[in-house]
PDB file of C-alpha atoms in Angstrom:
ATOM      1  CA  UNK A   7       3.351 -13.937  31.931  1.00 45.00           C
ATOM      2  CA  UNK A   8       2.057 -17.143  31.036  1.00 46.00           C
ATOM      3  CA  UNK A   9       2.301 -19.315  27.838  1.00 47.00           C
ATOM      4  CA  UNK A  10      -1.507 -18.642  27.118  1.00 52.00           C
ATOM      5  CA  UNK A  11      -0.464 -14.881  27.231  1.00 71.00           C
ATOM      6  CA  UNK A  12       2.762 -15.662  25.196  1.00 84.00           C
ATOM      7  CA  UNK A  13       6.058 -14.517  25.574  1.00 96.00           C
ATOM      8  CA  UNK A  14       7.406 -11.465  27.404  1.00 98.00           C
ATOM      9  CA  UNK A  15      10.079  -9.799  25.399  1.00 98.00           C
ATOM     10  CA  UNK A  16      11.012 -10.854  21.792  1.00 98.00           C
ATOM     11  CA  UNK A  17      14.617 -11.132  20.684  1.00 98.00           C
ATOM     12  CA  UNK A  18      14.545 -10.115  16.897  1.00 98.00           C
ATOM     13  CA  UNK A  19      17.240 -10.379  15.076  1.00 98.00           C
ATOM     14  CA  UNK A  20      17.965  -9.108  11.507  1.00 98.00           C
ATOM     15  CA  UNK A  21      20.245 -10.841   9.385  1.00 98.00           C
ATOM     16  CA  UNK A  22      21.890 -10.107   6.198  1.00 97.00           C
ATOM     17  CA  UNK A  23      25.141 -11.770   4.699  1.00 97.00           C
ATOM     18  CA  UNK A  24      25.989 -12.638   8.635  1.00 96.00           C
ATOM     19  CA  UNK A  25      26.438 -16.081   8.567  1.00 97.00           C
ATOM     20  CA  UNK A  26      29.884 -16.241   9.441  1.00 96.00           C
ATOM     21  CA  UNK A  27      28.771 -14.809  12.940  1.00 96.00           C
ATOM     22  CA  UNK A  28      25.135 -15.358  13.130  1.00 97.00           C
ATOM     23  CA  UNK A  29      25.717 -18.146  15.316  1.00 98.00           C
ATOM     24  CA  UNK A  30      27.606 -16.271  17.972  1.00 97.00           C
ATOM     25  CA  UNK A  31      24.458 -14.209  18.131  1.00 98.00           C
ATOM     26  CA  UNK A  32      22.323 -16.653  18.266  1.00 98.00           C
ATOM     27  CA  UNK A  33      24.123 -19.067  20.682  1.00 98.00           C
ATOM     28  CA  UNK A  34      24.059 -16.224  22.920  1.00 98.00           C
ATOM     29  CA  UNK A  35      19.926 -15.954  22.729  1.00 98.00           C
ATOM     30  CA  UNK A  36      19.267 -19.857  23.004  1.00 97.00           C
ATOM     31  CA  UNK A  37      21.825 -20.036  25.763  1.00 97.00           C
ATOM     32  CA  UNK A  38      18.855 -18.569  28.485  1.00 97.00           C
ATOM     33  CA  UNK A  39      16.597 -19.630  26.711  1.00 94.00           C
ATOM     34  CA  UNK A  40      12.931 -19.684  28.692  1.00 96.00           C
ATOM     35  CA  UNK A  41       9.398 -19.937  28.248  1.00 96.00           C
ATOM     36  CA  UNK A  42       8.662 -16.085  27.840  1.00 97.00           C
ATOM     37  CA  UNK A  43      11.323 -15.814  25.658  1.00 98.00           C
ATOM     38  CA  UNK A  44      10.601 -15.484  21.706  1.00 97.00           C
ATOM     39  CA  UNK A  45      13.525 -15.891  19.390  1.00 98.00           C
ATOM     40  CA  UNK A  46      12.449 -13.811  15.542  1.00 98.00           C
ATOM     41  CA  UNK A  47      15.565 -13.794  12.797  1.00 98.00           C
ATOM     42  CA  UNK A  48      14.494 -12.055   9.886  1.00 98.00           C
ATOM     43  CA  UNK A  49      16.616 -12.911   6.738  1.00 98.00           C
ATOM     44  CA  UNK A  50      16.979 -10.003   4.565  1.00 98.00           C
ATOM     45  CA  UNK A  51      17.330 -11.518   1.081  1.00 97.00           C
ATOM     46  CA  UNK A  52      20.734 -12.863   2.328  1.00 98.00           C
ATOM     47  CA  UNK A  53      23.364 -14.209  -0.998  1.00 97.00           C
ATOM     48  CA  UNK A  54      25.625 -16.124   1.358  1.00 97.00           C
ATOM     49  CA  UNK A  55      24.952 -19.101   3.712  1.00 97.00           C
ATOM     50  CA  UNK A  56      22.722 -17.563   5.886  1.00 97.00           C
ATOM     51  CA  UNK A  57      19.439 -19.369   4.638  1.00 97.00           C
ATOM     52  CA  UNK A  58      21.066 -22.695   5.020  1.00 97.00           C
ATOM     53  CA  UNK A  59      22.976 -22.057   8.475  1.00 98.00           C
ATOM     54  CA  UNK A  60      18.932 -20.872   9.683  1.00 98.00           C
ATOM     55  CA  UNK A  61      17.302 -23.975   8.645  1.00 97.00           C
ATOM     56  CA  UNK A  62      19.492 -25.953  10.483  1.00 97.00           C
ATOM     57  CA  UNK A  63      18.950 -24.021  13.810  1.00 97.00           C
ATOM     58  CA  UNK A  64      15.074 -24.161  12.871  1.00 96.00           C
ATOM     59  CA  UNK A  65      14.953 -27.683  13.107  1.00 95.00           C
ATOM     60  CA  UNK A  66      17.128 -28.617  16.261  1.00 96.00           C
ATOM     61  CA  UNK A  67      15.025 -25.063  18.045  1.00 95.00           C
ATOM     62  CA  UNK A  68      11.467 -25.333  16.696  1.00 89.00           C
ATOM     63  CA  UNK A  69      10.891 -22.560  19.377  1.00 90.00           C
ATOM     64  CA  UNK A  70      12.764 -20.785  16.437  1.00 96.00           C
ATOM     65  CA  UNK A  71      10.960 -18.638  14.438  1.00 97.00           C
ATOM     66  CA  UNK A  72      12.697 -17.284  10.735  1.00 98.00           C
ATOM     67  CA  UNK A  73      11.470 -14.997   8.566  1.00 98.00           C
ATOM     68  CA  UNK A  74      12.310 -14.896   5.068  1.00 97.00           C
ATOM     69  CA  UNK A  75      11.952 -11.576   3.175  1.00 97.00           C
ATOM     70  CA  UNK A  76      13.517  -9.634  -0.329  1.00 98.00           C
ATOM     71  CA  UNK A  77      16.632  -7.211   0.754  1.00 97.00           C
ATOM     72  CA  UNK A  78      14.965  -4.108   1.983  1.00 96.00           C
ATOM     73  CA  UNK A  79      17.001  -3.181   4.706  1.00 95.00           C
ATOM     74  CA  UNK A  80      17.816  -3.410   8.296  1.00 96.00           C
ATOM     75  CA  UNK A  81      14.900  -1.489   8.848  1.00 97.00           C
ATOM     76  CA  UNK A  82      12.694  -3.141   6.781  1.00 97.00           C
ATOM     77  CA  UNK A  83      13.536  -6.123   8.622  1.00 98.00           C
ATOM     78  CA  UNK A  84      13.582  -5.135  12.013  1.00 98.00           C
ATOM     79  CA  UNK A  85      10.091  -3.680  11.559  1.00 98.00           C
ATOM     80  CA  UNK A  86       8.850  -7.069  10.140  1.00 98.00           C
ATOM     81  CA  UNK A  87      10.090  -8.861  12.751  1.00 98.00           C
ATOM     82  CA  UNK A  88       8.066  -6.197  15.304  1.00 98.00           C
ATOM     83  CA  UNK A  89       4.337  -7.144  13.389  1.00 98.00           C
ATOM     84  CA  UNK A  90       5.782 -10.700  13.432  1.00 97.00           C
ATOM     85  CA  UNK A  91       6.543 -10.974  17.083  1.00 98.00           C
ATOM     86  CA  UNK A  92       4.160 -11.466  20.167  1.00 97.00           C
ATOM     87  CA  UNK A  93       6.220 -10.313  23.148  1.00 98.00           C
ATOM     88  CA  UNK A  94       5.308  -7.141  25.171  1.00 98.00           C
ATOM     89  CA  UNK A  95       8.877  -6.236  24.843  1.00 98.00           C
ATOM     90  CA  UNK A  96      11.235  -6.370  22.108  1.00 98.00           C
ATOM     91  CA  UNK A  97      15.019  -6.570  22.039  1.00 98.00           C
ATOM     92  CA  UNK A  98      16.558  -5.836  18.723  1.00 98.00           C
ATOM     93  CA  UNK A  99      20.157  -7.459  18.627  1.00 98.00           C
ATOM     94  CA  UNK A 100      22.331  -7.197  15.542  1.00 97.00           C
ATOM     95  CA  UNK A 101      23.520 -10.253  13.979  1.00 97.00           C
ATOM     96  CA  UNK A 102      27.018  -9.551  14.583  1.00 96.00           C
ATOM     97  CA  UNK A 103      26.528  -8.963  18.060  1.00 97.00           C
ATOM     98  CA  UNK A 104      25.673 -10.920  21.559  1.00 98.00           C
ATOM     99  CA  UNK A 105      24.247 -11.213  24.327  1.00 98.00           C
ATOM    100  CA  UNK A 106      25.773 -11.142  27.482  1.00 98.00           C
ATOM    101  CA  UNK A 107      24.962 -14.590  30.043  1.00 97.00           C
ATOM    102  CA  UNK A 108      21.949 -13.430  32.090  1.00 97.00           C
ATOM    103  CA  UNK A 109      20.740  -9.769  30.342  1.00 98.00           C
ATOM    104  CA  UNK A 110      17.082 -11.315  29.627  1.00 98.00           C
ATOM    105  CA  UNK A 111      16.676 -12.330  33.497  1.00 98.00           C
ATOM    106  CA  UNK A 112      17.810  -8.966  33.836  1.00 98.00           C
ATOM    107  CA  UNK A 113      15.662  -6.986  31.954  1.00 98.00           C
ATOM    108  CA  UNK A 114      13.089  -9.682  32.844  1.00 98.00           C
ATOM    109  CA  UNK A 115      13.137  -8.666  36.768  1.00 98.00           C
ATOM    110  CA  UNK A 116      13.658  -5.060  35.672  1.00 98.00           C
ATOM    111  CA  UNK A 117      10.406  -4.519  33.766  1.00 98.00           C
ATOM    112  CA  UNK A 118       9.129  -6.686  36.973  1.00 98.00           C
ATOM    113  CA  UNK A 119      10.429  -3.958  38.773  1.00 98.00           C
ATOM    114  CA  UNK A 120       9.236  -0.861  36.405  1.00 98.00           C
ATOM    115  CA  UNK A 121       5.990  -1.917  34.835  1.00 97.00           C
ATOM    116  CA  UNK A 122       5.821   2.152  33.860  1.00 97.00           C
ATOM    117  CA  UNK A 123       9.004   1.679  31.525  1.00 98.00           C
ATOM    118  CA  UNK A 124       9.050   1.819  27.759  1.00 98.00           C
ATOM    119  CA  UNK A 125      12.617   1.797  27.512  1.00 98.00           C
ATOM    120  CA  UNK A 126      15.385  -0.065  29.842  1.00 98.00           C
ATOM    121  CA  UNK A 127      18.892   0.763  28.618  1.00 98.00           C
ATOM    122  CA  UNK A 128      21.332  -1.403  30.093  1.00 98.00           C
ATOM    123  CA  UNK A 129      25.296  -1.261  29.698  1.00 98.00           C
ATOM    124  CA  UNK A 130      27.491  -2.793  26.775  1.00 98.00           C
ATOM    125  CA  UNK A 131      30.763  -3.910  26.664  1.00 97.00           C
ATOM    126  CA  UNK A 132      32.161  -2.285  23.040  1.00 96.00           C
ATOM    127  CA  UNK A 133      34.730  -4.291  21.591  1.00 96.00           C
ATOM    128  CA  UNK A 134      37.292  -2.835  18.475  1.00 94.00           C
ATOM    129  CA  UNK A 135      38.553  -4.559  15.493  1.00 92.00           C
ATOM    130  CA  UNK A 136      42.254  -4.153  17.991  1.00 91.00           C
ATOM    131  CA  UNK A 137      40.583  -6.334  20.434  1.00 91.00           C
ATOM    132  CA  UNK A 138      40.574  -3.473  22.428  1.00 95.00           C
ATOM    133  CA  UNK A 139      37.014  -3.723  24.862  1.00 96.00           C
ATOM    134  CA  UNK A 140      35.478  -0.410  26.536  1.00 96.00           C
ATOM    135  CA  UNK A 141      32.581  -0.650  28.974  1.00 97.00           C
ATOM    136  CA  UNK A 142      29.815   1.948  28.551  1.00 97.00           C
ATOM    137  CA  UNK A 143      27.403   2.733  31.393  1.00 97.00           C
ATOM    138  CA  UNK A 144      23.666   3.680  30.423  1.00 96.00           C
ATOM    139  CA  UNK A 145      22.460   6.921  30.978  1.00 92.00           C
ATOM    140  CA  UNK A 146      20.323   7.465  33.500  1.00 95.00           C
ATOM    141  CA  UNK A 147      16.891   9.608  31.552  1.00 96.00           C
ATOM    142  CA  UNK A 148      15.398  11.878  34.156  1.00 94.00           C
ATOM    143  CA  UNK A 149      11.914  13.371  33.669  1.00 93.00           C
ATOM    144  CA  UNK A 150      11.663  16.208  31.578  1.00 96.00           C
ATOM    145  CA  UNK A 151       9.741  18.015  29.017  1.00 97.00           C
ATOM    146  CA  UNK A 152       9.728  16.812  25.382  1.00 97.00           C
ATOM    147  CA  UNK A 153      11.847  19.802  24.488  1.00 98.00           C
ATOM    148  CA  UNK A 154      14.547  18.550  27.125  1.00 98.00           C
ATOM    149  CA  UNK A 155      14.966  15.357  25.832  1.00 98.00           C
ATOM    150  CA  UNK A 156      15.459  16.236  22.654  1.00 97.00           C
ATOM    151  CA  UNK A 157      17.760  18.477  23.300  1.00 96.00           C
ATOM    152  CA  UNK A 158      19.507  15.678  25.664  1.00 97.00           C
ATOM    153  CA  UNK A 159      19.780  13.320  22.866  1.00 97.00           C
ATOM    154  CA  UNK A 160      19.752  15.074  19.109  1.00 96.00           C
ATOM    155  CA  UNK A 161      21.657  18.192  20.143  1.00 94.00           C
ATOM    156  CA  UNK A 162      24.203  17.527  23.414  1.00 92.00           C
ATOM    157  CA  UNK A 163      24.616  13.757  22.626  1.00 91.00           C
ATOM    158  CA  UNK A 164      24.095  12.904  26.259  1.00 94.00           C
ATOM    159  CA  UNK A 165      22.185  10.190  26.121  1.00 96.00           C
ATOM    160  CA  UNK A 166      23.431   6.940  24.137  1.00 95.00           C
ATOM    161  CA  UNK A 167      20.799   4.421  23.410  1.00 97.00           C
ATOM    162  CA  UNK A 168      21.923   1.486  21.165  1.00 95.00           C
ATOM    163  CA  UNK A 169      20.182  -1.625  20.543  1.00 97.00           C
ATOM    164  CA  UNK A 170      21.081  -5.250  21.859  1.00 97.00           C
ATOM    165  CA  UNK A 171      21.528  -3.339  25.414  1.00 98.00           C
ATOM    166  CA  UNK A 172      18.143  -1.714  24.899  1.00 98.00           C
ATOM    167  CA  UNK A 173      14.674  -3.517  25.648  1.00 98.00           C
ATOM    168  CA  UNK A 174      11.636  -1.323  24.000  1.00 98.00           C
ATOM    169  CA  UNK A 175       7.896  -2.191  24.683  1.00 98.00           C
ATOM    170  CA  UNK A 176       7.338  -3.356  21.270  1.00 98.00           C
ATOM    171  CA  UNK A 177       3.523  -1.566  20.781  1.00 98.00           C
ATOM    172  CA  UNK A 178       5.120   1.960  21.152  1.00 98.00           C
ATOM    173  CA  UNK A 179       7.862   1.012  18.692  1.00 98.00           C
ATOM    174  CA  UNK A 180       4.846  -0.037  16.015  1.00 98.00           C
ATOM    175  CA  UNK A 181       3.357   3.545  16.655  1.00 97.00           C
ATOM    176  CA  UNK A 182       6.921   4.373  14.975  1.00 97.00           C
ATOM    177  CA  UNK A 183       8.249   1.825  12.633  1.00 97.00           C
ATOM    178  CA  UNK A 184      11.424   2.348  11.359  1.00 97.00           C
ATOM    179  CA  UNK A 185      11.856   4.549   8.745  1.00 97.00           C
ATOM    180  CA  UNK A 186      12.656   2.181   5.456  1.00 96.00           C
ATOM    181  CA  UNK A 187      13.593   4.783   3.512  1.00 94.00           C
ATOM    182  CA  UNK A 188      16.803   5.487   5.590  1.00 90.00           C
ATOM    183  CA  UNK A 189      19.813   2.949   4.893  1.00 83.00           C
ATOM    184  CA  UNK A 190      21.945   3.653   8.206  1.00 85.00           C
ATOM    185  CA  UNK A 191      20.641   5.649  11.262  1.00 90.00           C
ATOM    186  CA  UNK A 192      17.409   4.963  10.743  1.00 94.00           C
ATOM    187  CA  UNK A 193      17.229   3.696  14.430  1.00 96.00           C
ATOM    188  CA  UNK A 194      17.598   8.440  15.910  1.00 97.00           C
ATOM    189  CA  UNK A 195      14.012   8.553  14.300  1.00 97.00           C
ATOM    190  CA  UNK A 196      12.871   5.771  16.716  1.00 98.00           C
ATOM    191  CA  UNK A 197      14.400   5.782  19.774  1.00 98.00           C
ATOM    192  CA  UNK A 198      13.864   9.707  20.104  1.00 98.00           C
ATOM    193  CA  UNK A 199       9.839   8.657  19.836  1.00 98.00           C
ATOM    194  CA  UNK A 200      10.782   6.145  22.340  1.00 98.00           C
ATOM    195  CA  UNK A 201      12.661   8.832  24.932  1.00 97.00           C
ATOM    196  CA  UNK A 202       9.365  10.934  24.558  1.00 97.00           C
ATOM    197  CA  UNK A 203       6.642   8.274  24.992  1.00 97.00           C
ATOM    198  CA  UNK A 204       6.917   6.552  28.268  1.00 97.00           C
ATOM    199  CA  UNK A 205       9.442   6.538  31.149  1.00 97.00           C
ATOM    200  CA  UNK A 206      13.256   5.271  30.520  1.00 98.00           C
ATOM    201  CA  UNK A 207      14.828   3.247  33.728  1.00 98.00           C
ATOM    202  CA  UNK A 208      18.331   2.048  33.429  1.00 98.00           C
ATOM    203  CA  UNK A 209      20.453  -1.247  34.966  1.00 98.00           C
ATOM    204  CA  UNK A 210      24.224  -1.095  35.330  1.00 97.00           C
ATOM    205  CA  UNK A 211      24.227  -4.841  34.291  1.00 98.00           C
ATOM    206  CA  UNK A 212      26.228  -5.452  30.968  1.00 98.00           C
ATOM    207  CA  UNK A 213      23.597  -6.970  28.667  1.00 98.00           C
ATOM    208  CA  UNK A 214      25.593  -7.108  25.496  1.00 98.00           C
ATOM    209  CA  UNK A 215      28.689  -7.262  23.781  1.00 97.00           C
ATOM    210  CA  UNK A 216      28.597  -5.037  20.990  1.00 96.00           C
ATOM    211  CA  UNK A 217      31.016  -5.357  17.908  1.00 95.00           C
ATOM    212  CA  UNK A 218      32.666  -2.377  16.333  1.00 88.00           C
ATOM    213  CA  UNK A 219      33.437  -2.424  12.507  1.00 77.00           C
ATOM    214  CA  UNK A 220      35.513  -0.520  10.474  1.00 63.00           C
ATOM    215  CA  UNK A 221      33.043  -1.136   7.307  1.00 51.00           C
ATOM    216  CA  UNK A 222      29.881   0.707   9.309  1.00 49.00           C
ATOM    217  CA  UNK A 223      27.327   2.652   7.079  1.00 44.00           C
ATOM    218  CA  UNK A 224      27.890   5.700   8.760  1.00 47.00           C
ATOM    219  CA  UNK A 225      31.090   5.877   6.599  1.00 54.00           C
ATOM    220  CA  UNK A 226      29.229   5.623   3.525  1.00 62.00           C
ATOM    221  CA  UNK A 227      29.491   9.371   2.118  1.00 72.00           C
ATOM    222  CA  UNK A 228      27.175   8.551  -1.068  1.00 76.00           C
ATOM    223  CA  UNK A 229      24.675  10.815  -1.373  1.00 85.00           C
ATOM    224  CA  UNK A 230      25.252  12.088   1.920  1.00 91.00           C
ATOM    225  CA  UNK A 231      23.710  15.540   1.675  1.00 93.00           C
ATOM    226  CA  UNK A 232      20.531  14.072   0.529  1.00 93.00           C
ATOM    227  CA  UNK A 233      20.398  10.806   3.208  1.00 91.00           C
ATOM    228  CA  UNK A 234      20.848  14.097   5.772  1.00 94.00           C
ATOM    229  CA  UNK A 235      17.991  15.675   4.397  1.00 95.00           C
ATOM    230  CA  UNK A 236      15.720  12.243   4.856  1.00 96.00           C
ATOM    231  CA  UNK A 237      17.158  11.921   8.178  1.00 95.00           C
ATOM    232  CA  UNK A 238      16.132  15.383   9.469  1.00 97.00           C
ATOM    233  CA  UNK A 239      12.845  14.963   8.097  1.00 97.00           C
ATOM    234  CA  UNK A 240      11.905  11.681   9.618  1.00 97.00           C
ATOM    235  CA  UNK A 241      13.578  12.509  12.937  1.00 97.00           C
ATOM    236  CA  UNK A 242      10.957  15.986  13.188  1.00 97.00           C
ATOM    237  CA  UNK A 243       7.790  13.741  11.342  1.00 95.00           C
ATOM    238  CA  UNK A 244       6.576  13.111  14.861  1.00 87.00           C
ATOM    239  CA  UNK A 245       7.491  15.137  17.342  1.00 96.00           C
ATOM    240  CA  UNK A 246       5.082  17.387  19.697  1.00 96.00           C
ATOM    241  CA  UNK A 247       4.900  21.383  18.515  1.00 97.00           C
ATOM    242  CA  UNK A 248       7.715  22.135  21.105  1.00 97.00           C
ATOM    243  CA  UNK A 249       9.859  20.441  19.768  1.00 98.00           C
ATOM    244  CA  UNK A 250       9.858  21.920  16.245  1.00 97.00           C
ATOM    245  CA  UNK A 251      11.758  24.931  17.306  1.00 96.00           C
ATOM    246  CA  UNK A 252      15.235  22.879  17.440  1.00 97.00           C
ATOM    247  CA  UNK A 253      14.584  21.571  13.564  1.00 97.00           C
ATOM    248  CA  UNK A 254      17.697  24.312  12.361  1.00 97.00           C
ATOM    249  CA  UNK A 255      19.865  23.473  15.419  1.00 97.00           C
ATOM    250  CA  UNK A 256      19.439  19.620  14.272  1.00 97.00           C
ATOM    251  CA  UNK A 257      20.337  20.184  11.061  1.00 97.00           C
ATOM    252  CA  UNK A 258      23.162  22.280  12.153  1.00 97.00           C
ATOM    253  CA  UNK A 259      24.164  19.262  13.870  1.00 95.00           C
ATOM    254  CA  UNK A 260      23.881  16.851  10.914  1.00 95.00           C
ATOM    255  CA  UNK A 261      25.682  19.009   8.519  1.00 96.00           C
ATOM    256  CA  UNK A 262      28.375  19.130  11.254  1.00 96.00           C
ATOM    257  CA  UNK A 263      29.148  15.326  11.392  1.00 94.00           C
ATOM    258  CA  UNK A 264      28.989  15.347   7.288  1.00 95.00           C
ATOM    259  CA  UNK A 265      31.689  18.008   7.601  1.00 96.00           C
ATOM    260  CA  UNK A 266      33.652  15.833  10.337  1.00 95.00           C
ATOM    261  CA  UNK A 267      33.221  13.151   7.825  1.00 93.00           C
ATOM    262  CA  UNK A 268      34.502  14.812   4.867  1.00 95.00           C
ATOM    263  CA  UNK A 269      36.945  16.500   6.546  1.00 95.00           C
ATOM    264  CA  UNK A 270      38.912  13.209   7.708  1.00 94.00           C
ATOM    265  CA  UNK A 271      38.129  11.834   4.272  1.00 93.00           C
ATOM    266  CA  UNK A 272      40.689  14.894   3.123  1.00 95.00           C
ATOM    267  CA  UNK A 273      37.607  16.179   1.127  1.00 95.00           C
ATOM    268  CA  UNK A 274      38.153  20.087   1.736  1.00 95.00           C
ATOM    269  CA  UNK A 275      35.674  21.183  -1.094  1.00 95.00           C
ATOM    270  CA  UNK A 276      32.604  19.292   0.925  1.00 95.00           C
ATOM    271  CA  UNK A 277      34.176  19.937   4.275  1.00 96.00           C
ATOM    272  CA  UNK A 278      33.930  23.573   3.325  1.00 96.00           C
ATOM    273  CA  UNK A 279      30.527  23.715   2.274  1.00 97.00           C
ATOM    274  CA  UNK A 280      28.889  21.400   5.056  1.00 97.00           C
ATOM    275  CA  UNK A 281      30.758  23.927   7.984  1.00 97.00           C
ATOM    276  CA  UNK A 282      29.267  27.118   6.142  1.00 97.00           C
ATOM    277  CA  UNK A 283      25.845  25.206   5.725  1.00 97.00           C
ATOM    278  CA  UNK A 284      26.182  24.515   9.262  1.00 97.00           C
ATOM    279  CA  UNK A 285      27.060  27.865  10.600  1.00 97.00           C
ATOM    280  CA  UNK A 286      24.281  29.534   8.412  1.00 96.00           C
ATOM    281  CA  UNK A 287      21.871  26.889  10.113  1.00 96.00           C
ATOM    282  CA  UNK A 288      22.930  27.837  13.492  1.00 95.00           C
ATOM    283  CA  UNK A 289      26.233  29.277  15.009  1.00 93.00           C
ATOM    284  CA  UNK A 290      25.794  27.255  18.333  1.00 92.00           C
ATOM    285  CA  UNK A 291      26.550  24.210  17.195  1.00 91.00           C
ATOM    286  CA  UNK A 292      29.487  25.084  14.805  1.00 93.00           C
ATOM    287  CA  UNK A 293      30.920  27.256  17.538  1.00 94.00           C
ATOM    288  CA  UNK A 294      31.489  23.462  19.368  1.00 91.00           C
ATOM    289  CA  UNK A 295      35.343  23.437  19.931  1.00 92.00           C
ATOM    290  CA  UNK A 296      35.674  20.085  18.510  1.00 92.00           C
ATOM    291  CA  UNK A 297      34.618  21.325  15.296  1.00 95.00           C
ATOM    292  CA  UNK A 298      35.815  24.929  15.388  1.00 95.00           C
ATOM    293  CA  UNK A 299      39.551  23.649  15.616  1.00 95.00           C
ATOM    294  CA  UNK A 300      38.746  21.666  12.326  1.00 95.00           C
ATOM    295  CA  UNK A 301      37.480  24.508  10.938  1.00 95.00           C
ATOM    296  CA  UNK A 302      40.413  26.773  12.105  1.00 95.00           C
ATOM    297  CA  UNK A 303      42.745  24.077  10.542  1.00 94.00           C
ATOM    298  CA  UNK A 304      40.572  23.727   6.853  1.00 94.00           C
ATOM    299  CA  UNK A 305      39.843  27.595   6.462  1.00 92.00           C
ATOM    300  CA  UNK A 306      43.342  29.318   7.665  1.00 90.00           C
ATOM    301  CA  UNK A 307      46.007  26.223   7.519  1.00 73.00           C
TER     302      UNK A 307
END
């Protein structure tokens, strides 16, 4: 792709109260740094030093581009940063995460490769508050009816897509912005659109080192019930007829991590009612040993 045409995949990055290690994810970006490369940080309504830390990158990269906005969200911002951006692809990368040397020449001669692809997962090296690090292999996505997928991904779990080791082709990710009124997961509605819209390839090159924190939304149980509720109906908004059939399984599914949740949390009362939800939603899933024996423990210890 040439300049005239503009860039080939955007790197957007959303940013709030990060400033402390926006630069490590940004470092990583502008270190491979090319021509058909856009760079898109979207500041969402950050209170600490991000705005300042930005302005100075701005001016020594005018390539640069920064996006001020009001806190709305991650997904608020990621999705601004998608109208925003110009690049057939899009690579969303967390502002607490990075790049690995060499993962946009990668996914660069991949899509050169698979010009079919909407999706190229790549691997990630996960790395613990302990310092311990854990590679993680992509998945590889054989063809398969709608149906299949979903069940693949909502329901087994066996396909892992996260972003920063994920490259999307940005116009079927505007068919399905991210939902804004989710705070935390908001990225299952999306990528489950993306599984079902165009072919997924994979590369066994680690494109990203992604940071694991113990203060991660998915441990925020406020008004968890209800955030499960938005979650099930944005995932099942857009998907095909055949695919509305697994709706109670799903939900099954989501009541079962709010139970794993509460249950570790030593909240018996909720863990109680989110495994009887569950198994009134569908037995299947609740029958899954590695909830049963927490069940066995909370309803007979």
């Amino acid at each position: 792709m040439t300049e005239t045409e503009g860039p080939l995949i955007s790197v957007i990055v959303p940013a709030y109260n990060y400033a402390h290690l926006l630069p490590r994810a940004l470092e990583s970006v502008l270190v491979q740094w090319a021509p058909w490369v856009e760079l898109i940080v979207v500041n969402d309504g950050s209170t600490d030093d991000t705005a300042r830390l930005l302005a100075g990158y701005a001016t020594l990269h005018p390539g640069l581009l920064v996006i001020d906005q009001a806190n709305a969200g991650a997904a608020a911002a990621r999705n601004r940063g998608l109208r925003q951006a110009r690049g057939r692809y899009a690579l969303l990368l967390d502002a607490d995460d990075e790049l690995q040397p060499g993962a946009l020449e990668t996914l660069r001669a991949t899509v050169a490769r698979h010009p079919e692809a909407g999706t190229v997962l790549g691997a990630q090296m996960s790395v613990y508050p302990d310092g311990r690090e854990r590679l993680r292999l992509p998945t590889t996505v054989r063809a398969a009816s709608p149906q299949q997928l979903c069940k693949r991904y909502l329901l087994h779990k066996r396909i892992a897509i996260s972003h920063g080791c994920s490259l999307f082709r940005r116009d079927l990710l505007l068919q399905r912005p991210y939902p804004e009124n989710l705070r935390g997961g908001e990225d299952i509605p999306v990528f489950v659109h993306m599984l079902l819209s165009a072919p997924v390839v994979t590369t066994s090159a680690v494109l990203a080192r992604i940071h694991k924190h113990r203060d991660s939304l998915r441990h925020d149980r406020h008004d968890e019930e209800e955030r499960a509720g938005t979650m099930i109906d944005e995932v099942f908004a857009g998907l095909p007829a055949e695919c509305q059939s697994l709706r109670r399984r799903y939900a099954s599914q989501r009541y079962l991590s709010l139970f794993r949740a509460a249950f570790h949390a030593g909240d018996r009362p909720a863990a109680r009612h989110f495994y009887r939800t569950a198994w009134r939603l569908d037995g299947r899933q609740a029958l899954r040993w590695d909830y049963l024996r927490k069940a066995i423990r909370l309803f007979f210890a």
